Tab-separated table of C-alpha atoms in Angstrom:
chain	number	residue	atom	x	y	z
N	1173	MET	CA	-29.088	45.570	-38.099
N	1174	SER	CA	-30.963	42.157	-37.487
N	1175	GLN	CA	-33.753	41.989	-34.990
N	1176	LYS	CA	-32.613	41.625	-31.343
N	1177	GLN	CA	-33.627	38.727	-29.088
N	1178	PRO	CA	-35.478	39.988	-25.803
N	1179	MET	CA	-32.312	38.523	-23.670
N	1180	ALA	CA	-29.973	41.180	-25.434
N	1181	TYR	CA	-32.211	43.927	-24.168
N	1182	ILE	CA	-32.324	42.267	-20.536
N	1183	ILE	CA	-28.424	42.140	-20.633
N	1184	LEU	CA	-28.188	45.726	-21.720
N	1185	ILE	CA	-30.645	46.926	-18.979
N	1186	ALA	CA	-28.675	45.059	-16.287
N	1187	PHE	CA	-25.305	46.256	-17.810
N	1188	PHE	CA	-26.410	49.955	-17.565
N	1189	ILE	CA	-27.946	49.532	-13.991
N	1190	HIS	CA	-24.375	48.033	-13.086
N	1191	LEU	CA	-22.623	51.214	-14.241
N	1192	VAL	CA	-25.267	53.403	-12.527
N	1193	PHE	CA	-24.463	51.720	-9.171
N	1194	LEU	CA	-20.749	51.334	-9.909
N	1195	SER	CA	-20.833	55.151	-10.233
N	1196	TYR	CA	-23.251	56.686	-8.038
N	1197	LEU	CA	-23.892	53.975	-5.354
N	1198	ASN	CA	-20.624	52.065	-5.435
N	1199	ASN	CA	-20.913	51.178	-1.651
N	1200	PHE	CA	-24.646	50.194	-1.706
N	1201	ASN	CA	-24.197	46.729	-0.165
N	1202	VAL	CA	-26.300	43.687	-0.009
N	1203	ALA	CA	-25.292	40.589	1.827
N	1204	GLY	CA	-21.751	42.031	2.417
N	1205	LEU	CA	-21.173	42.735	-1.319
N	1206	PRO	CA	-21.703	45.847	-3.404
N	1207	LEU	CA	-25.247	45.525	-5.314
N	1208	ARG	CA	-23.208	46.345	-8.610
N	1209	SER	CA	-21.413	43.010	-8.192
N	1210	PHE	CA	-24.782	40.942	-8.381
N	1211	PHE	CA	-25.668	42.838	-11.621
N	1212	VAL	CA	-22.355	42.044	-13.349
N	1213	ILE	CA	-22.477	38.534	-12.335
N	1214	PHE	CA	-26.024	38.404	-13.705
N	1215	CYS	CA	-24.907	40.017	-17.060
N	1216	GLY	CA	-22.023	37.562	-17.255
N	1217	GLY	CA	-24.077	34.508	-16.567
N	1218	LEU	CA	-26.724	35.556	-19.124
N	1219	VAL	CA	-23.809	36.082	-21.691
N	1220	LEU	CA	-22.570	32.618	-21.147
N	1221	LEU	CA	-26.052	31.194	-21.774
N	1222	GLN	CA	-26.119	32.806	-25.149
N	1223	GLY	CA	-23.192	30.792	-26.727
N	1224	SER	CA	-19.712	30.095	-26.039
N	1225	SER	CA	-18.405	32.073	-28.986
N	1226	TYR	CA	-18.738	35.351	-26.916
N	1227	VAL	CA	-16.073	33.993	-24.457
N	1228	THR	CA	-14.078	31.763	-26.780
N	1229	ASP	CA	-13.473	34.627	-29.204
N	1230	LEU	CA	-11.639	36.778	-26.603
N	1231	LYS	CA	-8.374	34.666	-26.765
N	1232	LEU	CA	-6.161	37.641	-25.600
N	1233	LEU	CA	-8.407	38.314	-22.598
N	1234	ASN	CA	-8.979	34.647	-21.554
N	1235	ILE	CA	-5.150	33.842	-21.640
N	1236	SER	CA	-3.989	36.985	-19.852
N	1237	TYR	CA	-6.688	36.768	-16.988
N	1238	ALA	CA	-6.231	33.116	-16.632
N	1239	LEU	CA	-2.432	33.402	-16.330
N	1240	LEU	CA	-2.879	36.250	-13.867
N	1241	SER	CA	-5.431	34.778	-11.589
N	1242	MET	CA	-3.252	31.434	-11.303
N	1243	LEU	CA	-0.238	33.707	-10.637
N	1244	GLY	CA	-2.041	35.659	-8.135
N	1245	LEU	CA	-3.311	32.527	-6.541
N	1246	LEU	CA	0.185	30.844	-6.378
N	1247	VAL	CA	1.982	34.154	-5.084
N	1248	SER	CA	-0.731	34.593	-2.332
N	1249	VAL	CA	-0.485	30.953	-1.098
N	1250	ILE	CA	3.331	31.107	-1.039
N	1251	ASN	CA	2.992	34.405	1.117
N	1252	GLN	CA	0.412	32.570	3.435
N	1253	ILE	CA	-2.283	35.184	2.506
N	1254	ASP	CA	-5.723	34.656	4.231
N	1255	ASN	CA	-8.037	32.784	2.116
N	1256	GLY	CA	-10.805	35.426	2.400
N	1257	VAL	CA	-8.378	37.999	0.946
N	1258	ILE	CA	-7.351	35.676	-1.896
N	1259	PHE	CA	-11.062	35.267	-2.730
N	1260	ALA	CA	-11.567	38.990	-2.694
N	1261	GLY	CA	-8.659	39.393	-5.047
N	1262	LEU	CA	-9.740	36.759	-7.471
N	1263	PHE	CA	-13.225	37.980	-7.319
N	1264	ARG	CA	-12.243	41.567	-8.317
N	1265	LEU	CA	-10.414	40.141	-11.312
N	1266	LEU	CA	-13.492	38.025	-12.135
N	1267	GLN	CA	-15.685	41.071	-12.209
N	1268	SER	CA	-13.344	42.784	-14.594
N	1269	TYR	CA	-13.478	39.775	-16.820
N	1270	LEU	CA	-17.229	39.747	-16.828
N	1271	VAL	CA	-17.648	43.546	-17.666
N	1272	ILE	CA	-15.305	43.081	-20.601
N	1273	VAL	CA	-17.251	40.008	-21.906
N	1274	SER	CA	-20.656	41.499	-21.241
N	1275	GLY	CA	-19.438	44.521	-23.131
N	1276	TYR	CA	-18.243	42.591	-25.929
N	1277	TYR	CA	-21.653	40.606	-26.150
N	1278	LEU	CA	-23.408	44.112	-26.379
N	1279	LEU	CA	-21.372	45.548	-29.077
N	1280	VAL	CA	-21.676	42.393	-31.205
N	1281	ASN	CA	-25.545	42.562	-30.804
N	1282	PHE	CA	-26.170	46.270	-30.851
N	1283	GLY	CA	-23.164	47.729	-32.805
N	1284	TYR	CA	-20.355	50.188	-31.879
N	1285	LYS	CA	-22.505	53.004	-30.355
N	1286	VAL	CA	-24.043	50.930	-27.480
N	1287	ILE	CA	-21.093	51.117	-24.961
N	1288	PRO	CA	-20.032	54.729	-25.668
N	1289	TYR	CA	-23.774	55.895	-25.222
N	1290	THR	CA	-24.026	53.720	-21.995
N	1291	VAL	CA	-20.948	55.268	-20.461
N	1292	LEU	CA	-21.811	58.875	-21.558
N	1293	ALA	CA	-25.288	58.628	-20.259
N	1294	VAL	CA	-23.787	58.093	-16.785
N	1295	ALA	CA	-20.704	60.185	-16.817
N	1296	VAL	CA	-22.076	63.404	-18.533
N	1297	PRO	CA	-24.450	63.989	-15.624
N	1298	SER	CA	-21.808	63.416	-13.023
N	1299	ALA	CA	-19.535	65.863	-14.942
N	1300	VAL	CA	-22.170	68.524	-15.173
N	1301	VAL	CA	-22.758	68.061	-11.265
N	1302	GLY	CA	-19.100	68.265	-10.709
N	1303	ILE	CA	-18.903	71.467	-12.663
N	1304	LEU	CA	-21.734	73.118	-10.622
N	1305	GLN	CA	-19.952	71.835	-7.373
N	1306	ALA	CA	-16.823	73.607	-8.441
N	1307	MET	CA	-18.707	76.719	-8.932
N	1308	GLY	CA	-19.900	76.688	-5.407
N	1309	MET	CA	-23.577	75.631	-6.086
N	1310	ASP	CA	-25.029	74.148	-2.780
N	1311	PHE	CA	-27.709	71.907	-4.354
N	1312	ALA	CA	-24.940	70.248	-6.528
N	1313	TRP	CA	-23.131	69.348	-3.387
N	1314	GLN	CA	-26.439	68.147	-1.526
N	1315	ILE	CA	-27.194	65.755	-4.329
N	1316	ARG	CA	-23.817	64.048	-3.592
N	1317	GLU	CA	-24.493	64.109	0.121
N	1318	MET	CA	-27.876	62.552	-0.242
N	1319	LEU	CA	-26.138	59.591	-2.493
N	1320	GLY	CA	-23.576	59.141	0.202
N	1321	ALA	CA	-26.162	58.854	2.901
N	1322	VAL	CA	-28.235	56.070	1.353
N	1323	GLN	CA	-24.961	54.006	0.967
N	1324	ASN	CA	-24.516	53.869	4.624
N	1325	THR	CA	-20.976	52.369	4.892
N	1326	ALA	CA	-18.063	53.123	6.824
N	1327	ILE	CA	-15.894	54.264	3.818
N	1328	SER	CA	-18.730	56.600	2.406
N	1329	HIS	CA	-18.970	58.264	5.785
N	1330	GLU	CA	-15.249	58.762	5.820
N	1331	ILE	CA	-15.020	60.168	2.359
N	1332	THR	CA	-17.978	62.217	2.995
N	1333	GLU	CA	-16.410	63.786	5.974
N	1334	VAL	CA	-13.080	64.712	4.094
N	1335	PHE	CA	-14.112	65.558	0.622
N	1336	VAL	CA	-17.783	66.535	0.647
N	1337	ASN	CA	-18.503	68.273	4.097
N	1338	ASN	CA	-15.327	70.347	3.481
N	1339	ARG	CA	-16.423	71.102	-0.174
N	1340	SER	CA	-12.961	69.768	-1.412
N	1341	ARG	CA	-12.306	68.588	-4.883
N	1342	PRO	CA	-15.655	68.217	-6.555
N	1343	PRO	CA	-16.657	64.536	-6.889
N	1344	GLY	CA	-19.558	64.920	-9.251
N	1345	LEU	CA	-22.184	62.093	-8.306
N	1346	LEU	CA	-19.352	59.593	-7.308
N	1347	LEU	CA	-17.975	59.120	-3.798
N	1348	PHE	CA	-14.945	61.352	-4.387
N	1349	ALA	CA	-12.802	62.869	-6.965
N	1350	ILE	CA	-10.511	60.068	-8.038
N	1351	PRO	CA	-13.117	57.559	-9.308
N	1352	GLN	CA	-14.946	60.543	-10.880
N	1353	THR	CA	-11.935	61.083	-13.096
N	1354	TYR	CA	-11.642	57.263	-13.818
N	1355	LEU	CA	-15.272	57.604	-15.230
N	1356	LEU	CA	-14.565	60.793	-16.991
N	1357	LEU	CA	-11.263	59.681	-18.648
N	1358	THR	CA	-13.200	56.597	-20.063
N	1359	ALA	CA	-16.163	58.873	-21.102
N	1360	LEU	CA	-13.757	61.177	-22.911
N	1361	ALA	CA	-12.201	58.500	-24.796
N	1362	MET	CA	-15.812	57.301	-25.835
N	1363	SER	CA	-16.912	60.792	-26.960
N	1364	LEU	CA	-13.678	61.162	-29.116
N	1365	PHE	CA	-14.223	57.820	-30.542
N	1366	LEU	CA	-17.702	58.760	-31.512
N	1367	TYR	CA	-16.341	62.211	-32.895
N	1368	ILE	CA	-13.920	60.202	-35.166
N	1369	ARG	CA	-16.662	57.865	-36.467
N	1370	ALA	CA	-18.782	60.830	-37.377
N	1371	TYR	CA	-16.098	62.894	-38.874
N	1372	GLU	CA	-14.867	59.901	-41.091
N	1373	ARG	CA	-18.368	59.313	-42.142
N	1374	GLY	CA	-19.051	62.961	-42.826
N	1375	GLU	CA	-21.809	63.256	-40.439
N	1376	ASP	CA	-22.285	66.059	-37.955
N	1377	THR	CA	-19.678	66.166	-35.111
N	1378	HIS	CA	-20.966	69.117	-32.903
N	1379	THR	CA	-22.625	66.867	-30.356
N	1380	PHE	CA	-19.556	64.912	-29.678
N	1381	LEU	CA	-17.445	67.939	-29.572
N	1382	PHE	CA	-19.796	69.389	-26.996
N	1383	LEU	CA	-19.740	66.182	-24.975
N	1384	THR	CA	-15.884	66.203	-25.040
N	1385	THR	CA	-15.933	69.712	-23.671
N	1386	VAL	CA	-18.262	68.861	-20.874
N	1387	VAL	CA	-16.266	65.912	-19.810
N	1388	PHE	CA	-12.914	67.687	-19.986
N	1389	VAL	CA	-14.313	70.544	-17.849
N	1390	GLY	CA	-15.521	67.969	-15.545
N	1391	CYS	CA	-12.013	66.651	-15.377
N	1392	VAL	CA	-10.547	70.071	-14.595
N	1393	SER	CA	-13.346	70.532	-11.871
N	1394	SER	CA	-11.990	67.455	-10.057
N	1395	GLU	CA	-8.575	69.105	-9.675
N	1396	THR	CA	-6.932	65.772	-10.418
N	1397	ARG	CA	-3.739	66.918	-12.239
N	1398	SER	CA	-2.885	63.546	-13.828
N	1399	ALA	CA	-6.287	63.022	-15.238
N	1400	ILE	CA	-6.342	66.656	-16.560
N	1401	GLY	CA	-3.008	66.016	-18.188
N	1402	ALA	CA	-3.947	62.725	-19.688
N	1403	ALA	CA	-7.264	64.244	-20.960
N	1404	ALA	CA	-5.397	67.139	-22.648
N	1405	ILE	CA	-2.979	64.839	-24.257
N	1406	LEU	CA	-5.597	62.427	-25.542
N	1407	ILE	CA	-7.532	65.413	-27.160
N	1408	LEU	CA	-4.645	67.028	-28.658
N	1409	LEU	CA	-3.305	63.787	-30.074
N	1410	THR	CA	-6.678	62.949	-31.649
N	1411	PHE	CA	-7.112	66.449	-33.241
N	1412	TRP	CA	-3.528	66.251	-34.472
N	1413	ARG	CA	-4.223	62.888	-36.286
N	1414	VAL	CA	-7.916	63.465	-37.390
N	1415	ASN	CA	-8.649	67.259	-37.719
N	1416	PHE	CA	-5.604	69.455	-37.580
N	1417	THR	CA	-7.503	72.652	-37.845
N	1418	LEU	CA	-9.039	71.951	-34.482
N	1419	LEU	CA	-5.831	71.296	-32.782
N	1420	ALA	CA	-4.927	74.969	-32.164
N	1421	GLY	CA	-8.495	75.831	-31.127
N	1422	ALA	CA	-8.487	72.995	-28.551
N	1423	GLY	CA	-5.097	74.017	-27.182
N	1424	ILE	CA	-6.231	77.553	-26.717
N	1425	ALA	CA	-9.612	76.466	-25.219
N	1426	MET	CA	-8.129	74.029	-22.883
N	1427	THR	CA	-5.624	76.737	-21.574
N	1428	MET	CA	-8.445	79.064	-21.120
N	1429	VAL	CA	-10.431	76.630	-19.165
N	1430	LEU	CA	-7.366	75.811	-16.837
N	1431	MET	CA	-6.573	79.511	-16.277
N	1432	GLY	CA	-10.297	80.326	-15.735
N	1433	SER	CA	-10.575	77.477	-13.024
N	1434	GLN	CA	-7.373	78.904	-11.501
N	1435	ILE	CA	-8.791	82.370	-11.131
N	1436	TYR	CA	-12.404	81.460	-10.130
N	1437	SER	CA	-11.262	78.754	-7.782
N	1438	ALA	CA	-8.967	81.183	-5.854
N	1439	GLN	CA	-12.011	83.640	-5.438
N	1440	LEU	CA	-14.402	80.957	-3.886
N	1441	PRO	CA	-14.639	81.306	-0.015
N	1442	VAL	CA	-14.437	77.471	0.405
N	1443	LYS	CA	-10.928	77.679	-0.637
N	1444	THR	CA	-8.370	77.996	2.045
N	1445	ASP	CA	-5.101	78.570	-0.102
N	1446	ALA	CA	-4.384	81.272	-2.386
N	1447	GLU	CA	-4.650	78.985	-5.475
N	1448	THR	CA	-6.236	76.036	-6.674
N	1449	ARG	CA	-4.268	72.777	-6.721
N	1450	VAL	CA	-4.834	72.353	-10.671
N	1451	LEU	CA	-1.728	74.271	-11.633
N	1452	SER	CA	0.196	74.020	-8.336
N	1453	PHE	CA	2.744	71.168	-7.492
N	1454	THR	CA	3.831	72.436	-4.134
N	1455	ASP	CA	1.033	70.544	-2.008
N	1456	ASP	CA	1.862	67.633	0.050
N	1457	SER	CA	0.247	65.063	-2.411
N	1458	ALA	CA	2.754	66.316	-5.132
N	1459	LYS	CA	5.744	66.524	-2.931
N	1460	GLY	CA	5.393	63.075	-1.502
N	1461	ARG	CA	5.158	61.120	-4.743
N	1462	MET	CA	8.868	60.755	-5.263
N	1463	THR	CA	9.210	59.189	-1.678
N	1464	LEU	CA	6.303	56.685	-2.560
N	1465	TYR	CA	7.804	55.752	-5.827
N	1466	LYS	CA	11.322	55.220	-4.197
N	1467	TYR	CA	9.599	52.978	-1.470
N	1468	GLY	CA	7.452	51.109	-4.079
N	1469	THR	CA	10.397	50.283	-6.139
N	1470	GLU	CA	12.281	49.077	-3.086
N	1471	LEU	CA	9.443	46.604	-2.478
N	1472	VAL	CA	9.739	45.232	-5.752
N	1473	LEU	CA	13.555	44.722	-5.474
N	1474	GLN	CA	12.988	42.915	-2.098
N	1475	SER	CA	10.396	40.558	-3.441
N	1476	PRO	CA	10.321	40.477	-7.346
N	1477	LEU	CA	8.030	37.461	-7.333
N	1478	GLY	CA	5.396	39.667	-5.547
N	1479	TYR	CA	3.482	39.610	-2.282
N	1480	GLY	CA	-0.017	38.429	-3.205
N	1481	TYR	CA	-3.611	39.629	-2.906
N	1482	GLY	CA	-4.350	42.490	-0.342
N	1483	PHE	CA	-0.910	43.762	-0.123
N	1484	ASN	CA	-0.628	47.343	1.232
N	1485	SER	CA	2.398	49.318	1.091
N	1486	LYS	CA	1.264	51.716	3.866
N	1487	GLU	CA	0.675	48.752	6.409
N	1488	VAL	CA	4.101	47.316	5.972
N	1489	ALA	CA	6.033	50.572	5.986
N	1490	PRO	CA	6.305	50.811	9.971
N	1491	GLU	CA	8.190	47.464	10.106
N	1492	TYR	CA	10.058	47.889	6.862
N	1493	PHE	CA	11.727	51.202	7.937
N	1494	SER	CA	12.245	50.246	11.603
N	1495	ASN	CA	14.231	47.312	10.506
N	1496	GLU	CA	16.334	49.415	8.151
N	1497	LYS	CA	15.556	47.372	5.128
N	1498	ASN	CA	15.362	50.487	2.929
N	1499	ILE	CA	17.953	50.527	0.143
N	1500	PHE	CA	17.504	54.298	-0.829
N	1501	GLU	CA	17.928	57.264	1.492
N	1502	TYR	CA	14.958	59.231	2.685
N	1503	ALA	CA	14.770	62.650	4.247
N	1504	PRO	CA	13.868	62.731	7.945
N	1505	THR	CA	10.657	64.544	7.207
N	1506	ALA	CA	9.698	61.647	4.643
N	1507	LYS	CA	6.450	60.284	6.273
N	1508	VAL	CA	4.061	59.949	3.319
N	1509	GLN	CA	4.829	56.311	2.846
N	1510	TYR	CA	3.097	55.591	6.375
N	1511	LEU	CA	0.082	57.543	5.409
N	1512	THR	CA	-0.886	56.275	1.917
N	1513	GLU	CA	-0.351	53.548	-0.661
N	1514	VAL	CA	2.191	54.086	-3.430
N	1515	HIS	CA	-0.210	55.759	-5.904
N	1516	ASN	CA	1.135	54.033	-9.014
N	1517	ALA	CA	-0.714	51.165	-10.891
N	1518	LEU	CA	2.344	49.749	-12.300
N	1519	LEU	CA	3.976	49.301	-9.058
N	1520	ASN	CA	0.741	47.917	-7.439
N	1521	ILE	CA	0.379	45.320	-10.160
N	1522	THR	CA	4.010	44.151	-9.607
N	1523	HIS	CA	3.581	44.227	-5.753
N	1524	ILE	CA	0.727	41.838	-6.164
N	1525	TYR	CA	1.782	39.546	-8.984
N	1526	GLY	CA	5.512	40.120	-9.137
N	1527	VAL	CA	7.584	41.025	-12.235
N	1528	ILE	CA	5.863	37.942	-14.063
N	1529	GLY	CA	2.542	39.761	-13.697
N	1530	LEU	CA	4.020	42.954	-14.798
N	1531	ALA	CA	5.003	41.158	-17.999
N	1532	ILE	CA	1.435	39.734	-18.425
N	1533	PHE	CA	0.319	43.307	-18.013
N	1534	VAL	CA	2.607	44.667	-20.584
N	1535	ILE	CA	1.871	42.193	-23.123
N	1536	PHE	CA	-1.899	42.609	-22.686
N	1537	VAL	CA	-1.682	46.370	-23.046
N	1538	TYR	CA	0.522	46.203	-25.928
N	1539	GLN	CA	-1.730	43.877	-27.838
N	1540	LEU	CA	-4.536	46.167	-27.210
N	1541	SER	CA	-2.621	49.229	-28.324
N	1542	VAL	CA	-1.869	47.884	-31.884
N	1543	VAL	CA	-5.497	47.249	-32.662
N	1544	ARG	CA	-6.240	50.819	-33.909
N	1545	TRP	CA	-4.289	54.070	-33.758
N	1546	PHE	CA	-6.774	55.689	-31.617
N	1547	PHE	CA	-6.426	53.020	-29.046
N	1548	THR	CA	-2.839	53.552	-28.937
N	1549	PHE	CA	-3.569	57.156	-27.848
N	1550	VAL	CA	-6.307	56.320	-25.337
N	1551	LEU	CA	-3.982	53.816	-23.655
N	1552	VAL	CA	-1.043	56.368	-23.537
N	1553	GLY	CA	-3.390	58.870	-21.803
N	1554	TYR	CA	-4.808	56.152	-19.562
N	1555	LEU	CA	-1.410	54.852	-18.372
N	1556	LEU	CA	-0.262	58.376	-17.747
N	1557	ASN	CA	-3.110	58.891	-15.246
N	1558	ALA	CA	-2.724	55.295	-13.700
N	1559	PHE	CA	1.003	56.194	-13.144
N	1560	PHE	CA	-0.230	58.500	-10.368
N	1561	HIS	CA	-3.101	56.362	-8.829
N	1562	ASN	CA	-3.719	53.036	-7.272
N	1563	ASN	CA	-6.193	51.530	-9.702
N	1564	GLY	CA	-5.665	50.571	-13.199
N	1565	ILE	CA	-5.917	48.022	-15.899
N	1566	MET	CA	-6.401	44.461	-14.086
N	1567	LEU	CA	-6.531	46.377	-10.735
N	1568	GLY	CA	-10.187	47.118	-10.385
N	1569	ASP	CA	-10.856	50.103	-12.662
N	1570	LEU	CA	-14.085	48.654	-14.158
N	1571	TYR	CA	-14.694	51.906	-16.055
N	1572	PHE	CA	-11.911	51.388	-18.461
N	1573	ASP	CA	-12.967	47.803	-18.848
N	1574	PHE	CA	-15.880	49.212	-20.731
N	1575	PHE	CA	-13.193	50.579	-23.190
N	1576	ILE	CA	-11.263	47.468	-23.268
N	1577	SER	CA	-14.477	45.508	-24.545
N	1578	MET	CA	-14.592	48.136	-27.385
N	1579	ILE	CA	-10.816	47.458	-28.314
N	1580	LEU	CA	-11.594	43.673	-28.223
N	1581	TYR	CA	-14.598	44.101	-30.458
N	1582	TYR	CA	-12.440	45.704	-33.227
N	1583	LYS	CA	-9.726	43.239	-32.746
N	1584	TYR	CA	-11.859	39.966	-33.003
N	1585	TYR	CA	-15.245	40.885	-34.493
N	1586	VAL	CA	-14.643	43.727	-36.813
N	1587	ASN	CA	-11.493	42.561	-38.088
N	1588	ARG	CA	-12.920	39.127	-38.713
N	1589	LEU	CA	-15.794	40.802	-40.825
N	1590	ILE	CA	-13.464	42.784	-42.785
N	1591	GLU	CA	-11.258	39.710	-43.640
N	1592	CYS	CA	-14.354	37.507	-44.638
N	1593	GLN	CA	-16.530	40.012	-46.509
N	1594	PRO	CA	-16.235	42.391	-49.455
N	1595	ALA	CA	-16.884	46.124	-48.838
N	1596	THR	CA	-20.527	46.743	-48.209
N	1597	PRO	CA	-22.734	49.228	-46.226
N	1598	LYS	CA	-22.199	47.061	-43.172
N	1599	VAL	CA	-18.548	46.753	-43.586
N	1600	ASP	CA	-16.955	49.726	-45.322
N	1601	HIS	CA	-13.262	49.129	-46.100
N	1602	SER	CA	-12.733	52.699	-46.766
N	1603	LEU	CA	-12.941	53.689	-43.199
N	1604	LYS	CA	-10.216	53.262	-40.554
N	1605	TYR	CA	-12.906	52.259	-38.327
N	1606	ALA	CA	-14.895	49.704	-40.288
N	1607	VAL	CA	-17.721	48.560	-37.996
N	1608	HIS	CA	-20.726	46.272	-37.871
N	1609	MET	CA	-23.745	48.634	-37.933
């Protein structure tokens, strides 16, 4: 690997700090904006100064995000959305774009390990703290409480009251359990990727198997069922393809972790129910999903061209149902649509951008999925989790943008090396994952 320019290290440090603030201090604000936003803008600006090729290479990203931003602006103007809300929506898309571009720059300059190691360096400590929180360790909860206190925002206080003071659903070092699982799912994909690289090269894999185990147990500790299912599917698919002998062992180990979590959680004094929510589907969250999905689908049918930035299904529910606009029938006790958003990333992106935006999203994800077989598995697991949550690709999940930068690195940079050069120690054609070292 050639000697790096000092600017590359500056971008790497700023990129890492951005991830730390995104994860541990997400609501630490300066001048009304999260401090993490300044770091990602700083990274993106420095990358642009290094040469236009880092941007022009990424044709799929450029076209998709340009079309989506123009569509979002048009739909929002048509729906008379406030300018400040439009700016916030476009700014969120810009941050996603800059994370991917910055990640691509670092991969080109430092090689394939830089992004996985960066994500794991932040995710593994949070997973460990989450596991200790699930075990009822007070000091692990106190660490999270201290992080929440220094952020000093309304949302931090609200989340602390609901999730932390009640010791409910371990969040690790993040604000609450849901973003914890966004981070851990991306980290799981990174650790499995490093495992595959080591396995194909005949190198020791124990470290990456250990990291995969820690991250998976962290997912289980969060009690987020969709993330646990997505993580389990990704692990099993990977071992089925790469190392079949580990498949049965992984299945048995994950079953033991889930059952152990169920038994241990039921015995903790902080639990009010007889069982943990991990293996239960009778709680209010699970039972209300069908109502949310019916309502979310109706909103698409009512306005297939979308509603624009800032749309919140919960806020329009009272008028929607009081005017009997609903197409489907709902039980008299169905109230969840008034209390929460639809919790489905596909519906959310369609609500904002309409069916045209959904088509852009589908094409973008499909083009990512065909780059390597492992990326297909990762996207399957990721979309399974996103089907039950509000954030996702192109919707503000900046964690997965780190992995998207990896996919685009292989799509454009590594594939170009393979096409232009003969097999060498730097570009080994015998590997499914030929990489620039």
